[in-house]
Amino acid sequence: MYRKSEDFIEDWIASSAGTLSVMKAITDDKMDYSIVEGHNSLGWLAWHLVGAGGFFGQLAGLQIPAAGPDTSMPSSMTTIVEKYEEVIEAYKNEALTLTDEQLTEEVSGFMGPIARGKLLRTLIDHQTHHRGQMTVLLRQAGLPVPGVMGPTKEMQ
């Protein structure tokens, strides 16, 4: 749980930079790649993180741009990356306005009331989970895997 906005911003900057590098490694021709038919594709996962970023932000009471659940996934990774970059910047700006007291206030979460700082931690964890899925799919799709938390096998 975050108790200082600076702590969230520091984690958000690092986490979103890693996620952005993974998104930029996805090519348009591999957006539909999934482990098996019917599972989440690379493009879907990237677009999901754009929408989820906005949704988490709205739950936290922040003004984060979001694609609604009825918004169809763009056909270009460039567009997805641009929308994700908007989410990144919005969190950097909006989180600066949060006071220590606001981070401990309860807001409506997925399963009931949750401290705003804990919800923001869940945002980071959610993003990390899906970024990991995308890195596996990148390798299986024959695309380069960026070093997010250190060098990849290809970098060694």
mmCIF file of C-alpha atoms in Angstrom:
data_model
loop_
_atom_site.group_PDB
_atom_site.id
_atom_site.type_symbol
_atom_site.label_atom_id
_atom_site.label_comp_id
_atom_site.label_asym_id
_atom_site.label_seq_id
_atom_site.Cartn_x
_atom_site.Cartn_y
_atom_site.Cartn_z
ATOM 1 C CA MET A 1 0.000 0.000 0.000
ATOM 2 C CA TYR A 2 1.223 3.468 -0.842
ATOM 3 C CA ARG A 3 1.213 6.057 1.908
ATOM 4 C CA LYS A 4 3.157 8.723 0.004
ATOM 5 C CA SER A 5 2.320 9.857 -3.522
ATOM 6 C CA GLU A 6 6.039 10.049 -4.303
ATOM 7 C CA ASP A 7 6.377 6.320 -3.646
ATOM 8 C CA PHE A 8 3.550 5.502 -6.049
ATOM 9 C CA ILE A 9 4.914 7.844 -8.715
ATOM 10 C CA GLU A 10 8.379 6.270 -8.456
ATOM 11 C CA ASP A 11 6.935 2.756 -8.886
ATOM 12 C CA TRP A 12 4.546 3.903 -11.620
ATOM 13 C CA ILE A 13 7.338 5.490 -13.661
ATOM 14 C CA ALA A 14 9.442 2.307 -13.519
ATOM 15 C CA SER A 15 6.544 -0.092 -14.071
ATOM 16 C CA SER A 16 4.928 1.842 -16.898
ATOM 17 C CA ALA A 17 8.290 2.304 -18.659
ATOM 18 C CA GLY A 18 8.761 -1.474 -18.663
ATOM 19 C CA THR A 19 5.250 -2.044 -19.917
ATOM 20 C CA LEU A 20 5.705 0.591 -22.619
ATOM 21 C CA SER A 21 8.879 -1.127 -23.858
ATOM 22 C CA VAL A 22 6.988 -4.427 -24.107
ATOM 23 C CA MET A 23 4.120 -2.781 -25.991
ATOM 24 C CA LYS A 24 6.563 -1.163 -28.418
ATOM 25 C CA ALA A 25 8.031 -4.608 -29.179
ATOM 26 C CA ILE A 26 4.646 -5.844 -30.486
ATOM 27 C CA THR A 27 4.307 -5.541 -34.246
ATOM 28 C CA ASP A 28 0.976 -4.991 -35.954
ATOM 29 C CA ASP A 29 1.197 -8.371 -37.682
ATOM 30 C CA LYS A 30 1.589 -10.134 -34.303
ATOM 31 C CA MET A 31 -1.160 -8.300 -32.398
ATOM 32 C CA ASP A 32 -3.469 -11.306 -32.769
ATOM 33 C CA TYR A 33 -0.868 -13.779 -31.509
ATOM 34 C CA SER A 34 -2.045 -15.833 -28.517
ATOM 35 C CA ILE A 35 -0.807 -19.012 -26.874
ATOM 36 C CA VAL A 36 -3.809 -20.929 -28.227
ATOM 37 C CA GLU A 37 -7.000 -20.005 -30.052
ATOM 38 C CA GLY A 38 -9.424 -18.119 -27.829
ATOM 39 C CA HIS A 39 -6.858 -16.880 -25.297
ATOM 40 C CA ASN A 40 -5.805 -13.279 -24.798
ATOM 41 C CA SER A 41 -3.675 -11.963 -27.650
ATOM 42 C CA LEU A 42 -0.729 -9.575 -27.477
ATOM 43 C CA GLY A 43 -2.849 -6.731 -28.816
ATOM 44 C CA TRP A 44 -5.731 -7.504 -26.473
ATOM 45 C CA LEU A 45 -3.441 -7.528 -23.435
ATOM 46 C CA ALA A 46 -1.876 -4.199 -24.415
ATOM 47 C CA TRP A 47 -5.283 -2.610 -25.025
ATOM 48 C CA HIS A 48 -6.568 -4.084 -21.766
ATOM 49 C CA LEU A 49 -3.792 -2.292 -19.861
ATOM 50 C CA VAL A 50 -4.835 1.002 -21.449
ATOM 51 C CA GLY A 51 -8.444 0.500 -20.383
ATOM 52 C CA ALA A 52 -7.578 -0.931 -16.980
ATOM 53 C CA GLY A 53 -5.267 1.999 -16.287
ATOM 54 C CA GLY A 54 -8.175 4.357 -16.783
ATOM 55 C CA PHE A 55 -10.565 2.189 -14.801
ATOM 56 C CA PHE A 56 -8.257 1.892 -11.786
ATOM 57 C CA GLY A 57 -7.653 5.626 -11.931
ATOM 58 C CA GLN A 58 -11.347 6.393 -11.966
ATOM 59 C CA LEU A 59 -11.893 4.110 -8.962
ATOM 60 C CA ALA A 60 -9.124 6.032 -7.191
ATOM 61 C CA GLY A 61 -10.839 9.324 -8.027
ATOM 62 C CA LEU A 62 -8.202 10.424 -10.543
ATOM 63 C CA GLN A 63 -8.733 11.909 -14.003
ATOM 64 C CA ILE A 64 -7.122 9.193 -16.112
ATOM 65 C CA PRO A 65 -8.186 8.812 -19.761
ATOM 66 C CA ALA A 66 -9.765 5.454 -20.465
ATOM 67 C CA ALA A 67 -11.161 3.506 -23.332
ATOM 68 C CA GLY A 68 -14.528 2.183 -22.245
ATOM 69 C CA PRO A 69 -15.365 -1.513 -22.278
ATOM 70 C CA ASP A 70 -17.295 -1.033 -25.526
ATOM 71 C CA THR A 71 -14.378 0.665 -27.296
ATOM 72 C CA SER A 72 -12.931 -1.696 -29.869
ATOM 73 C CA MET A 73 -9.232 -2.430 -29.917
ATOM 74 C CA PRO A 74 -7.297 -0.323 -32.429
ATOM 75 C CA SER A 75 -5.779 -2.164 -35.390
ATOM 76 C CA SER A 76 -2.396 -0.498 -34.868
ATOM 77 C CA MET A 77 0.070 -0.876 -32.009
ATOM 78 C CA THR A 78 1.095 2.732 -32.616
ATOM 79 C CA THR A 79 -2.374 3.849 -31.554
ATOM 80 C CA ILE A 80 -2.359 1.578 -28.485
ATOM 81 C CA VAL A 81 1.080 2.866 -27.483
ATOM 82 C CA GLU A 82 -0.066 6.485 -27.878
ATOM 83 C CA LYS A 83 -3.120 5.857 -25.676
ATOM 84 C CA TYR A 84 -0.972 4.107 -23.075
ATOM 85 C CA GLU A 85 1.465 7.048 -23.065
ATOM 86 C CA GLU A 86 -1.520 9.313 -22.272
ATOM 87 C CA VAL A 87 -2.346 7.062 -19.298
ATOM 88 C CA ILE A 88 1.282 7.181 -18.119
ATOM 89 C CA GLU A 89 1.383 10.970 -18.155
ATOM 90 C CA ALA A 90 -2.029 11.331 -16.538
ATOM 91 C CA TYR A 91 -0.945 9.196 -13.561
ATOM 92 C CA LYS A 92 2.253 11.196 -13.148
ATOM 93 C CA ASN A 93 0.268 14.445 -13.038
ATOM 94 C CA GLU A 94 -2.759 13.256 -11.064
ATOM 95 C CA ALA A 95 -0.835 11.364 -8.385
ATOM 96 C CA LEU A 96 1.064 14.538 -7.504
ATOM 97 C CA THR A 97 -2.188 15.983 -6.176
ATOM 98 C CA LEU A 98 -2.783 13.143 -3.698
ATOM 99 C CA THR A 99 -2.115 13.869 -0.043
ATOM 100 C CA ASP A 100 -0.921 11.279 2.457
ATOM 101 C CA GLU A 101 -4.402 11.337 3.998
ATOM 102 C CA GLN A 102 -6.084 10.690 0.645
ATOM 103 C CA LEU A 103 -3.960 7.593 0.103
ATOM 104 C CA THR A 104 -5.378 6.061 3.291
ATOM 105 C CA GLU A 105 -8.987 6.997 2.470
ATOM 106 C CA GLU A 106 -11.249 4.184 1.379
ATOM 107 C CA VAL A 107 -12.653 4.177 -2.133
ATOM 108 C CA SER A 108 -14.883 1.686 -3.931
ATOM 109 C CA GLY A 109 -12.797 -1.163 -5.274
ATOM 110 C CA PHE A 110 -13.550 -4.354 -7.157
ATOM 111 C CA MET A 111 -14.669 -6.256 -4.085
ATOM 112 C CA GLY A 112 -15.725 -3.427 -1.803
ATOM 113 C CA PRO A 113 -14.000 -0.613 0.048
ATOM 114 C CA ILE A 114 -10.212 -0.390 -0.280
ATOM 115 C CA ALA A 115 -7.639 2.208 0.706
ATOM 116 C CA ARG A 116 -6.736 4.374 -2.283
ATOM 117 C CA GLY A 117 -3.029 3.594 -1.752
ATOM 118 C CA LYS A 118 -3.758 -0.140 -1.788
ATOM 119 C CA LEU A 119 -5.824 0.203 -4.971
ATOM 120 C CA LEU A 120 -2.895 1.956 -6.646
ATOM 121 C CA ARG A 121 -0.603 -0.900 -5.541
ATOM 122 C CA THR A 122 -3.077 -3.321 -7.119
ATOM 123 C CA LEU A 123 -2.834 -1.309 -10.359
ATOM 124 C CA ILE A 124 0.935 -1.845 -10.430
ATOM 125 C CA ASP A 125 0.561 -5.567 -9.643
ATOM 126 C CA HIS A 126 -2.122 -5.989 -12.313
ATOM 127 C CA GLN A 127 0.076 -4.333 -14.910
ATOM 128 C CA THR A 128 3.080 -6.458 -13.937
ATOM 129 C CA HIS A 129 1.000 -9.637 -14.254
ATOM 130 C CA HIS A 130 -0.121 -8.837 -17.789
ATOM 131 C CA ARG A 131 3.308 -7.537 -18.816
ATOM 132 C CA GLY A 132 4.710 -10.947 -17.858
ATOM 133 C CA GLN A 133 2.119 -12.646 -20.051
ATOM 134 C CA MET A 134 3.078 -10.375 -22.931
ATOM 135 C CA THR A 135 6.798 -11.108 -22.598
ATOM 136 C CA VAL A 136 6.146 -14.840 -22.889
ATOM 137 C CA LEU A 137 3.943 -14.271 -25.927
ATOM 138 C CA LEU A 138 6.571 -12.007 -27.505
ATOM 139 C CA ARG A 139 9.145 -14.786 -27.344
ATOM 140 C CA GLN A 140 6.707 -17.389 -28.669
ATOM 141 C CA ALA A 141 5.750 -15.029 -31.509
ATOM 142 C CA GLY A 142 9.423 -14.699 -32.473
ATOM 143 C CA LEU A 143 9.645 -11.043 -31.451
ATOM 144 C CA PRO A 144 12.468 -9.508 -29.389
ATOM 145 C CA VAL A 145 11.849 -9.375 -25.651
ATOM 146 C CA PRO A 146 13.001 -6.129 -24.040
ATOM 147 C CA GLY A 147 14.917 -6.271 -20.781
ATOM 148 C CA VAL A 148 12.372 -4.918 -18.332
ATOM 149 C CA MET A 149 13.785 -6.136 -15.017
ATOM 150 C CA GLY A 150 17.238 -6.977 -16.298
ATOM 151 C CA PRO A 151 18.761 -8.503 -19.398
ATOM 152 C CA THR A 152 16.895 -11.120 -21.380
ATOM 153 C CA LYS A 153 18.502 -14.311 -22.620
ATOM 154 C CA GLU A 154 19.150 -12.673 -25.968
ATOM 155 C CA MET A 155 21.021 -9.823 -24.270
ATOM 156 C CA GLN A 156 23.421 -12.065 -22.346
#
